[in-house]
XYZ file of C-alpha atoms in Angstrom:
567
model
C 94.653 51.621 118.488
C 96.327 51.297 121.986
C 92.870 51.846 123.336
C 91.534 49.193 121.246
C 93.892 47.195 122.090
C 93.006 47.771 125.874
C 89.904 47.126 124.831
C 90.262 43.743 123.921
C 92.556 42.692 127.134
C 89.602 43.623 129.526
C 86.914 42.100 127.092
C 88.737 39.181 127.590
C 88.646 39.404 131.835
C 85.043 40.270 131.919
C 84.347 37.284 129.574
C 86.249 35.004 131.424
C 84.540 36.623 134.924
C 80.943 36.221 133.025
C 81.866 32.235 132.640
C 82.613 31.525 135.848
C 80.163 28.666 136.006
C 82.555 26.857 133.651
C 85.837 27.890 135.151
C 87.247 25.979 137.563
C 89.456 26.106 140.758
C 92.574 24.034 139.938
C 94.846 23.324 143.049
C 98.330 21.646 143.418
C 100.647 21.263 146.556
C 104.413 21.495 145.570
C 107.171 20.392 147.685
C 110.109 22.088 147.641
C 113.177 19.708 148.396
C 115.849 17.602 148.294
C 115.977 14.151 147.347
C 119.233 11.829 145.434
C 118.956 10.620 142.119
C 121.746 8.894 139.725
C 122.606 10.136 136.663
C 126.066 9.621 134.875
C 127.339 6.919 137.290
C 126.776 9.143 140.478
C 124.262 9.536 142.283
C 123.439 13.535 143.713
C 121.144 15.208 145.872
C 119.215 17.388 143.952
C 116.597 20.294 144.588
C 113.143 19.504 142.991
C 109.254 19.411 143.305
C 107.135 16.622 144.843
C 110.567 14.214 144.251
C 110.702 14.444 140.520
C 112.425 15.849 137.474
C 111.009 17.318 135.853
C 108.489 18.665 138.676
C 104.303 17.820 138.253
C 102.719 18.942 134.803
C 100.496 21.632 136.034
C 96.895 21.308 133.450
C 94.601 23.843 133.275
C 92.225 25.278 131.249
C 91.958 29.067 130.015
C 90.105 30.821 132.256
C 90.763 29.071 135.622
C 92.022 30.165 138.813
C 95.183 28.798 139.175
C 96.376 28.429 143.122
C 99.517 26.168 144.386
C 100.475 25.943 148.082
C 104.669 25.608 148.308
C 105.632 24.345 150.982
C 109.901 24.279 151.287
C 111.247 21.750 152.933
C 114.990 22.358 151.097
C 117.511 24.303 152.618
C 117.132 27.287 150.252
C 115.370 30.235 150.275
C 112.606 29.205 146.935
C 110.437 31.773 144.605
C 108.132 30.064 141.579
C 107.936 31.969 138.618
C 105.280 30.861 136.031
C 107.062 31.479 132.765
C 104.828 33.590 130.141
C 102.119 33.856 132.708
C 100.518 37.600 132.198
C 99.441 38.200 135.885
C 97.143 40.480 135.413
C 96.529 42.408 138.724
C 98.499 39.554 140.413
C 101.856 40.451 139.687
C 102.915 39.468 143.457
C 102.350 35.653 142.343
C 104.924 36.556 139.240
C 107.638 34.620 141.706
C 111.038 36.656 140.141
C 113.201 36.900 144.052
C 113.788 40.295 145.026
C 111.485 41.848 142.441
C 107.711 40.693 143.159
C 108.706 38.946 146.707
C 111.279 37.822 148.897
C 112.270 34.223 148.885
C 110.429 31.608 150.780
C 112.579 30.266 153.566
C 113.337 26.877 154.635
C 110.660 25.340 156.582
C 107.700 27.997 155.223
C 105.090 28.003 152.763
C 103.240 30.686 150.369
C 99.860 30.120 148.138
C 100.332 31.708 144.546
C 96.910 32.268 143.422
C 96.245 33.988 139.517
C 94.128 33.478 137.124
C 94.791 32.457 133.838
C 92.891 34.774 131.224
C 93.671 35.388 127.615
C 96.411 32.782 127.067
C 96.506 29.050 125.406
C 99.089 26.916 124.773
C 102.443 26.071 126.198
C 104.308 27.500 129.448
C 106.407 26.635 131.854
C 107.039 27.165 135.626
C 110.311 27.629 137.747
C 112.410 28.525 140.271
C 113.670 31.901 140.285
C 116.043 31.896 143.169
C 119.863 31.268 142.590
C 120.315 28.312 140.048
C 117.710 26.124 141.360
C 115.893 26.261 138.027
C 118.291 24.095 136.972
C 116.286 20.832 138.509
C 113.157 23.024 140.026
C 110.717 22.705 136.676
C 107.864 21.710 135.176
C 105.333 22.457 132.291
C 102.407 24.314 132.359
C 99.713 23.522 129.773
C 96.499 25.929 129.693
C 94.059 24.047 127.097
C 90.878 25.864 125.565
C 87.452 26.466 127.164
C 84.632 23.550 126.693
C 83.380 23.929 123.637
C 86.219 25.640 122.451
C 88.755 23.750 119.549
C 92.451 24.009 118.655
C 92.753 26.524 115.510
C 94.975 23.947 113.881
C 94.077 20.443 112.586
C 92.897 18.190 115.466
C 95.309 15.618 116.327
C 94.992 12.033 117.292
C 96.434 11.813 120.565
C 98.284 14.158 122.649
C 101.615 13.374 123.791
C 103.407 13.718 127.411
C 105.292 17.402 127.486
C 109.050 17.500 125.969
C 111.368 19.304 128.541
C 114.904 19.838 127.920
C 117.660 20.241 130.496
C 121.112 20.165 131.704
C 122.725 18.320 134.744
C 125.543 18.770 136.627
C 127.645 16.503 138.319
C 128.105 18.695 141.565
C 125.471 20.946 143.449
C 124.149 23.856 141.328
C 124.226 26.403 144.177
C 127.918 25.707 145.094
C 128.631 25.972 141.446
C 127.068 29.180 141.157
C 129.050 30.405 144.581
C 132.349 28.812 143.327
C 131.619 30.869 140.050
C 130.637 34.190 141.792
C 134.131 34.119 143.478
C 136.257 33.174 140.897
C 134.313 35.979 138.885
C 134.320 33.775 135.791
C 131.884 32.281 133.514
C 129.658 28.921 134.625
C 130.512 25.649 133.732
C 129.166 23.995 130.894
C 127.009 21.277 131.659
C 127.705 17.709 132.044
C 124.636 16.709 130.135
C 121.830 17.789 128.276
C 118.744 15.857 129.463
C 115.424 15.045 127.840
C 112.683 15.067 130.938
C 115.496 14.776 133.121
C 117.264 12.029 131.270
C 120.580 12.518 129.547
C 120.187 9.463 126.840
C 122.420 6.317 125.915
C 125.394 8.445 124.603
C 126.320 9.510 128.195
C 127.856 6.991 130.461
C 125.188 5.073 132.471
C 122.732 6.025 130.436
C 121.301 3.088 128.591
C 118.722 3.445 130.745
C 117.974 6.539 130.963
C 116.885 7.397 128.036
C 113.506 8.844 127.847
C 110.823 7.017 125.069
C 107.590 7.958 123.070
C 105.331 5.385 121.852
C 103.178 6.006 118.495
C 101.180 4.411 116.136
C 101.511 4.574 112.638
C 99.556 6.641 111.061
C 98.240 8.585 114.326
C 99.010 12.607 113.894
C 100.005 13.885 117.502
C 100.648 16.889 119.149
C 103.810 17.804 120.766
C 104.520 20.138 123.506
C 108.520 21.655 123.439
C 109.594 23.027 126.727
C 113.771 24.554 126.547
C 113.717 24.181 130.539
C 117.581 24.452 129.999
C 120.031 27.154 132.158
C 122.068 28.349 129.352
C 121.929 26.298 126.421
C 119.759 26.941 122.882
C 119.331 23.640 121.810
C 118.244 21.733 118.422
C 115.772 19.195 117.733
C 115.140 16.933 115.291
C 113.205 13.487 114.920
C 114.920 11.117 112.420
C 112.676 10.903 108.928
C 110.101 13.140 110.293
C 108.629 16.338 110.067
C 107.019 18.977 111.969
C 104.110 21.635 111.907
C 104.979 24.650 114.415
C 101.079 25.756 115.271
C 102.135 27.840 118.487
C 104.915 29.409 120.126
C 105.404 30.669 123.624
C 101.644 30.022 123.990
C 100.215 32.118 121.085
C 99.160 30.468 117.754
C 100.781 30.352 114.501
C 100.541 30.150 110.761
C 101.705 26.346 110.197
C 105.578 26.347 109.185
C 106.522 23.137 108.216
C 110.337 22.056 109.371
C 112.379 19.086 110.106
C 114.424 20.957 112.726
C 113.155 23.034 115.558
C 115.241 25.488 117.790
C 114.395 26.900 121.311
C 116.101 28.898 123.466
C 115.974 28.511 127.078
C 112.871 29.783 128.117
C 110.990 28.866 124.412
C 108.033 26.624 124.323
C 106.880 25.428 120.721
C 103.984 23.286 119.917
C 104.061 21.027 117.141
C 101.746 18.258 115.018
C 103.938 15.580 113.377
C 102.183 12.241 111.588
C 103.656 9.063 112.402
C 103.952 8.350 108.766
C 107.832 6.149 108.426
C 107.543 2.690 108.511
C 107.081 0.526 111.953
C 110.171 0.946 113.919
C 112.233 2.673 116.328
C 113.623 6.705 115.979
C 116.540 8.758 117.575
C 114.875 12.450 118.997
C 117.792 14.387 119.195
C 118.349 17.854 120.767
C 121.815 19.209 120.711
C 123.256 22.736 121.451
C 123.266 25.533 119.117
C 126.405 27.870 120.062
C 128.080 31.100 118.789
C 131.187 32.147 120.593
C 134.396 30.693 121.109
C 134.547 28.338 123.987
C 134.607 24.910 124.898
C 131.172 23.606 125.082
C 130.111 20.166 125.905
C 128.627 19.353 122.321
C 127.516 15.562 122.878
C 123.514 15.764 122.719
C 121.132 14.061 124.646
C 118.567 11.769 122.639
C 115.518 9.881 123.527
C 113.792 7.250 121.310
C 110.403 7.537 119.373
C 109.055 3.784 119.518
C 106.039 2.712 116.839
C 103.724 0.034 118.493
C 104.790 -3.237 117.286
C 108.270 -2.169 116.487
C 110.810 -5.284 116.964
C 113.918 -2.798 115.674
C 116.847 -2.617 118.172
C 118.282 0.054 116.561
C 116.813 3.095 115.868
C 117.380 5.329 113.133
C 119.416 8.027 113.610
C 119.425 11.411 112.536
C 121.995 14.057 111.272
C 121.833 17.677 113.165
C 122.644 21.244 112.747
C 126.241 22.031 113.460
C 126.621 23.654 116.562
C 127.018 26.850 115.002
C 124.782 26.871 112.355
C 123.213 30.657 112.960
C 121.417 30.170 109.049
C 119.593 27.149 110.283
C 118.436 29.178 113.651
C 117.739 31.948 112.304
C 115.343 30.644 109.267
C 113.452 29.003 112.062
C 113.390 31.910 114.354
C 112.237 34.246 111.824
C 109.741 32.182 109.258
C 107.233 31.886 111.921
C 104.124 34.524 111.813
C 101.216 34.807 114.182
C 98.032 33.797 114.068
C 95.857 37.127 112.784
C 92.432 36.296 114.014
C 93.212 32.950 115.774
C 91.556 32.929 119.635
C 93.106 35.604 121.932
C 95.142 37.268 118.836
C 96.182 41.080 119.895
C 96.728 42.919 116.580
C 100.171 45.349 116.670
C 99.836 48.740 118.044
C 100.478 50.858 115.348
C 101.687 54.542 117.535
C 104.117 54.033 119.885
C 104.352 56.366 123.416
C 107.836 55.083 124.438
C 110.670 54.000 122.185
C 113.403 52.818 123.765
C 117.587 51.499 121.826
C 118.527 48.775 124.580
C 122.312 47.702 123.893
C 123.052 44.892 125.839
C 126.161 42.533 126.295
C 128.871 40.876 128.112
C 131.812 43.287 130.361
C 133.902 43.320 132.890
C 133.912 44.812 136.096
C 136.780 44.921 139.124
C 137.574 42.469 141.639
C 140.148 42.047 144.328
C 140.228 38.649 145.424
C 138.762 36.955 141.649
C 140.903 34.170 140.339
C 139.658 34.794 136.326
C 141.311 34.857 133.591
C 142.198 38.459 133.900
C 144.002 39.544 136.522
C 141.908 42.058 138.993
C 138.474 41.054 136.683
C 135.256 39.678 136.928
C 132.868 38.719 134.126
C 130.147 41.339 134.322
C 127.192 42.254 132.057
C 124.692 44.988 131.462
C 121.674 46.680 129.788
C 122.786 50.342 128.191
C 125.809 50.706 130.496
C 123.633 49.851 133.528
C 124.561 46.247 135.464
C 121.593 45.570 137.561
C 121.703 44.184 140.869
C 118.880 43.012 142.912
C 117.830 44.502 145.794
C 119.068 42.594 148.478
C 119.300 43.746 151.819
C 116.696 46.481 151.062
C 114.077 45.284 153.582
C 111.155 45.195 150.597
C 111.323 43.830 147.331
C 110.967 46.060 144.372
C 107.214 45.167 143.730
C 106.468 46.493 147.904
C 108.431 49.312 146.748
C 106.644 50.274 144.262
C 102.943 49.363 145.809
C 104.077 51.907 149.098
C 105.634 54.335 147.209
C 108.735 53.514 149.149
C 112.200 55.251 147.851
C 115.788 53.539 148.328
C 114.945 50.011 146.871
C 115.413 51.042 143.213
C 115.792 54.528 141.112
C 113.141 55.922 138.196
C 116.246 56.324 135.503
C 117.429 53.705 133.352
C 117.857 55.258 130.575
C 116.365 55.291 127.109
C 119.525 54.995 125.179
C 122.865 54.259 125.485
C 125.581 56.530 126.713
C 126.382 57.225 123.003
C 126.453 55.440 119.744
C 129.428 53.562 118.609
C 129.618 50.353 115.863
C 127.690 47.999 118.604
C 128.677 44.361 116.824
C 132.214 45.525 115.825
C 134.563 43.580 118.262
C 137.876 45.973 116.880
C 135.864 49.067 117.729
C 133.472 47.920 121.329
C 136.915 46.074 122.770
C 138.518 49.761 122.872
C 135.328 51.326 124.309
C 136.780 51.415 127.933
C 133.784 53.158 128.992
C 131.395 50.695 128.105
C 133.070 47.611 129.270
C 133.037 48.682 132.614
C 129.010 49.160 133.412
C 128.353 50.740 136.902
C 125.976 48.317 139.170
C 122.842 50.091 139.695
C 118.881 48.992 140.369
C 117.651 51.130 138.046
C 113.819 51.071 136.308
C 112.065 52.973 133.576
C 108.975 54.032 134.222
C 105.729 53.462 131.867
C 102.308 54.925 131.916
C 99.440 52.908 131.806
C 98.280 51.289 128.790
C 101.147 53.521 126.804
C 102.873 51.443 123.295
C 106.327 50.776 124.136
C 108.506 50.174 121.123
C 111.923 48.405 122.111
C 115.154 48.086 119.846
C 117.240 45.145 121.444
C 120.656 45.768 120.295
C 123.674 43.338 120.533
C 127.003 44.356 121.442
C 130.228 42.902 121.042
C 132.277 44.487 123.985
C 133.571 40.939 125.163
C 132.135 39.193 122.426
C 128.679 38.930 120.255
C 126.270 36.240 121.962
C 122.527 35.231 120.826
C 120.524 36.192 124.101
C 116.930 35.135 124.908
C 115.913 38.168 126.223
C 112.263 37.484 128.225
C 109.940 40.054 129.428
C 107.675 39.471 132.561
C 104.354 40.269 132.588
C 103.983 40.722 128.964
C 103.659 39.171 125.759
C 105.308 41.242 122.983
C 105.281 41.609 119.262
C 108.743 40.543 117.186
C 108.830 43.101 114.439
C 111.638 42.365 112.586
C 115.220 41.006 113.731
C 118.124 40.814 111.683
C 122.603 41.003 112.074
C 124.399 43.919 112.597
C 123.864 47.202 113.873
C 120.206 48.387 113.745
C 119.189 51.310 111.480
C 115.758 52.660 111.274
C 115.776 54.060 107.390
C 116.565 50.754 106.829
C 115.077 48.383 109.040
C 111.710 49.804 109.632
C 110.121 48.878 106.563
C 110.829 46.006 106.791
C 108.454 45.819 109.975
C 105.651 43.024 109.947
C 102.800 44.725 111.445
C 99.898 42.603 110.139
C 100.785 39.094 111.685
C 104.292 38.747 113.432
C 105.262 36.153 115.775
C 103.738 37.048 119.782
C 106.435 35.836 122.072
C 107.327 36.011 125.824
C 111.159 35.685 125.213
C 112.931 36.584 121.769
C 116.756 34.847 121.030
C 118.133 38.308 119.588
C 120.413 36.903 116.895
C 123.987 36.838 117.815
C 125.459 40.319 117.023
C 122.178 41.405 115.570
C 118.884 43.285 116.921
C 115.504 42.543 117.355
C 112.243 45.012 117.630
C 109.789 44.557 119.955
C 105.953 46.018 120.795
C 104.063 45.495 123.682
C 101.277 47.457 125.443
C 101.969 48.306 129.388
C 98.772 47.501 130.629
C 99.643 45.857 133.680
C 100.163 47.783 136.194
C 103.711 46.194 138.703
C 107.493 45.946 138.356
C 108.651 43.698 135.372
C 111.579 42.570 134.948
C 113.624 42.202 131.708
C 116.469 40.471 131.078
C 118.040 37.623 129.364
C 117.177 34.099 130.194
C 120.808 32.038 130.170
C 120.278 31.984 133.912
C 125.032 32.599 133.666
C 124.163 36.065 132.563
C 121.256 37.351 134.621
C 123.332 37.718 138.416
C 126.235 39.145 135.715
C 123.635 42.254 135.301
C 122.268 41.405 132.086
C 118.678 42.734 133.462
C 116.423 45.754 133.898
C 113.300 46.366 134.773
C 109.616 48.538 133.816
C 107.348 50.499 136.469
C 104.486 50.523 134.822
C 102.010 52.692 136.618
C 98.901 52.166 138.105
C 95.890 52.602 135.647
C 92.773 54.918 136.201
C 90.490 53.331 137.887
C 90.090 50.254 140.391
C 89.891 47.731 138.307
C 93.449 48.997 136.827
C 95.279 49.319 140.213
C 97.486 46.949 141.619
C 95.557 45.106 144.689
C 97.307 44.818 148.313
C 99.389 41.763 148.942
C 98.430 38.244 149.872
C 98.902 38.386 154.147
C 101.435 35.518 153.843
C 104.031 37.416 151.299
C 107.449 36.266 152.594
C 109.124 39.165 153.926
C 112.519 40.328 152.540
């Protein structure tokens, strides 16, 4: 099967090679800086593309060669990552800092050039330096081939991309330093934002509240971005309903739903009919939550307008409670794939590598930290190892890797954890001293080419259960099955959907529950894993795959572009 599978991935890159008449050459020029907006009665310099928020909507179609000059003219070191993008072959345009390059500095430029095989849909781009994805963002759209159709029913009109955010009243960088030294956890937001407007429930937002127009009767498709730090968010359309045809940029089965859920990273495609009568409707997106904190729980909202509406009020619309895990979960877990729809990879049925991932919130020491505990800082890992990135190293992990160079990362993360305890038990994990304490490390497991990797992703409760997005580079992955609780094959595994589960990019692994994942490794690079609340990734809540070189040429990872920045 794997070879089959293989089979199908290259079929695909010598089809799109063969067209080359028909693909095209698509080219932007992003600008990396600062520039001051208002929002919430103050105005702020922010970091962002070409002087907007969100950044430029990047369109493309499958197929083309995708190639962006940045140019950064802020005074941060900058890396792009293109969110669900597979690379193949180009994994040094993947953009992750420290992993696949070193940041671009202030005052320098770099040309990410890939091309864009295999995939349709919805993605995403950002910054994956520091916190600057908080305002560095923008969608990526890959459309079909001429000639080519949607598998779903054709819609009237298409409408602009939906990307949801968070703001912050102060400088996201100094927050994250601020954070860093106090060793606690970051700050919730001071708004959620719809395309980089909070909505007329915030102060000094009457206008700034982003607006749709429609006409009745027209069906229209809807493109869901979570562009958000930390936050899972709701979202809901008074008196209307949805029809989910993709996630994460690979078709599904329609699922019909009034509410949709995303966690950061997500993208979810949707048709909905303008079917109420003429007038004017709240969009609502507020967060979806599941420990015990203070969280900033007043959503942002934008307005869906129907041509020739004279209302001046819109009808609102009653949401989820903020911690209303049934809701999320029926929507994370009712979706199937496409079997058969354009670029659908059926599930590898024997698996070379399994791997029991436990991953969760700890602690670790610190002298001068003002946190709640005394002598503590917030710390996180991936079985008992807290990864840090290589800074300092003199290559990133990806240069490593391509010269064979030792002393940037080690070969052993391991397969399991250290030993098996009752993972989503706070009583029991709280008194596991060993595993609330994870040593820092750089650690990497190692794949062969083209092998079927089989991953558990197992919750923990050590300092408290937590739904994590948990995104894979490189890779688009199977969701087998997720559920609450501990994870335990004799009963879990047959409950397995191998003939059409959901393909994702990033999977919210339900808050002290599990999740199983299948992917192929047939992309030769260094990949990181890790969990997408950007609070959590410098914490150590990542790891990362070597998957090896393949056997031939055309399965070997090329040199790097001459202008890679240098670490």
């Amino acid at each position: 099967m794997k070879n089959v599978v293989l089979g199908l991935v290259w079929a695909v890159a010598l089809l799109a090679a063969s067209s080359m008449a028909s693909a095209a050459v698509v080219e932007h020029s992003f600008e990396v800086g600062n520039f001051t907006v208002e929002r919430l009665c103050n105005p702020l310099v922010i970091t962002a593309v070409n002087g907007s928020l969100p950044g430029p909507t990047i369109n493309v179609q499958e197929g083309d060669t995708l190639v962006v000059h940045v140019l950064n003219s802020s005074p941060y070191n900058i890396t792009i990552h293109w969110h669900g993008i597979f690379q193949f072959l180009t994994a040094w345009a993947d953009g992750p800092e420290f992993v696949t390059q070193c940041g671009i500095p202030p005052a320098s430029s770099y040309t990410y050039r890939f091309n864009i095989t295999g995939q349709e849909g919805t993605l995403w781009w950002h910054a994956h330096s520091v916190n600057l994805r908080a305002t560095v963002y923008g969608a990526l759209i890959i459309r079909p081939q001429n000639g080519n159709s949607y598998p779903f029913t054709q819609p009237d009109e298409e409408l602009p991309p939906i990307l949801f955010g968070e703001w912050w009243n102060r400088n996201v960088v100094d927050i994250e330093n601020e954070t860093y030294e106090s060793g606690g956890a970051f700050p919730e937001p001071d708004a959620y934002t719809i395309n980089g407007l909070p909505g007329d429930l915030y102060s000094c937002s009457q206008n700034q509240t982003f607006q749709l127009s429609v006409s009745q009767g027209k069906t229209y498709l809807m493109r869901i971005i979570n562009s958000a730090l930390n936050n899972q968010l709701f979202f809901k359309i008074a008196n209307h309903n949805f029809t989910v045809v993709a996630i994460d940029a690979a078709y599904t089965n329609p699922y019909t739903t009034d509410v949709i859920i995303t966690a950061p990273g997500h993208t979810v495609d949707v048709l909905f009919t303008a079917n109420q009568p003429v007038g004017s409707y709240y969009m609502t997106a507020s967060p979806y939550h599941t420990i015990s904190q203070t969280f900033n729980n007043v959503p942002t909202r934008g307005i869906l307008v129907y041509e020739n509406s004279t209302s001046a009020s819109p009808v609102d619309v009653t949401m989820p409670i903020n911690n209303d895990t049934d809701t999320a979960h029926r929507f994370y877990t009712n979706i199937t794939g496409l079997a058969d729809g354009p670029h659908w990879v059926p599930v590898p049925l024997t698996v070379d590598e399994s791997m029991f991932i436990t991953f969760g919130l700890g602690l670790a020491a610190c002298l001068d930290c003002t946190f709640a505990i005394p002598g503590m800082r917030l710390s996180a890992s991936m079985n008992n190892e807290s990864f840090v990135l290589p800074r300092g190293r003199g290559l990133s992990m990806l240069e490593a890797f391509y010269q064979n160079e030792t002393g940037v990362y080690t070969k052993d993360f391991p397969d399991n954890p250290p030993f098996e305890f009752d993972y989503t038990n706070p009583n029991v994990s709280n008194g596991v001293q060993t595993l609330s304490f994870a040593p820092k490390s750089t650690k990497v497991k190692t794949l062969k080419f083209n092998s079927t990797v089989q991953v558990v992703l197992q919750n923990t409760a050590i300092l408290g259960v937590e739904n994590h997005p948990i995104h894979i580079h490189g890779f688009n992955f199977h969701v087998l099955a997720q559920g609450f609780g501990n994870y335990n094959a004799t009963r879990d595994e047959p409950t397995f959907n191998l003939v059409n589960p959901q393909i994702r990019n990033t999977v919210a692994v339900p808050v002290g529950g599990w999740a199983v994942i299948r992917f192929i490794a047939n992309n030769p690079g260094i990949w990181t894993a890790h969990c997408h609340l950007e609070a959590h990734l410098p914490w150590g809540l990542s790891m990362a795959f070597e998957v090896e070189n393949g056997p031939t040429p055309e399965t070997t990872l090329p040199a790097p572009p001459a202008d890679l920045p240098k670490c």
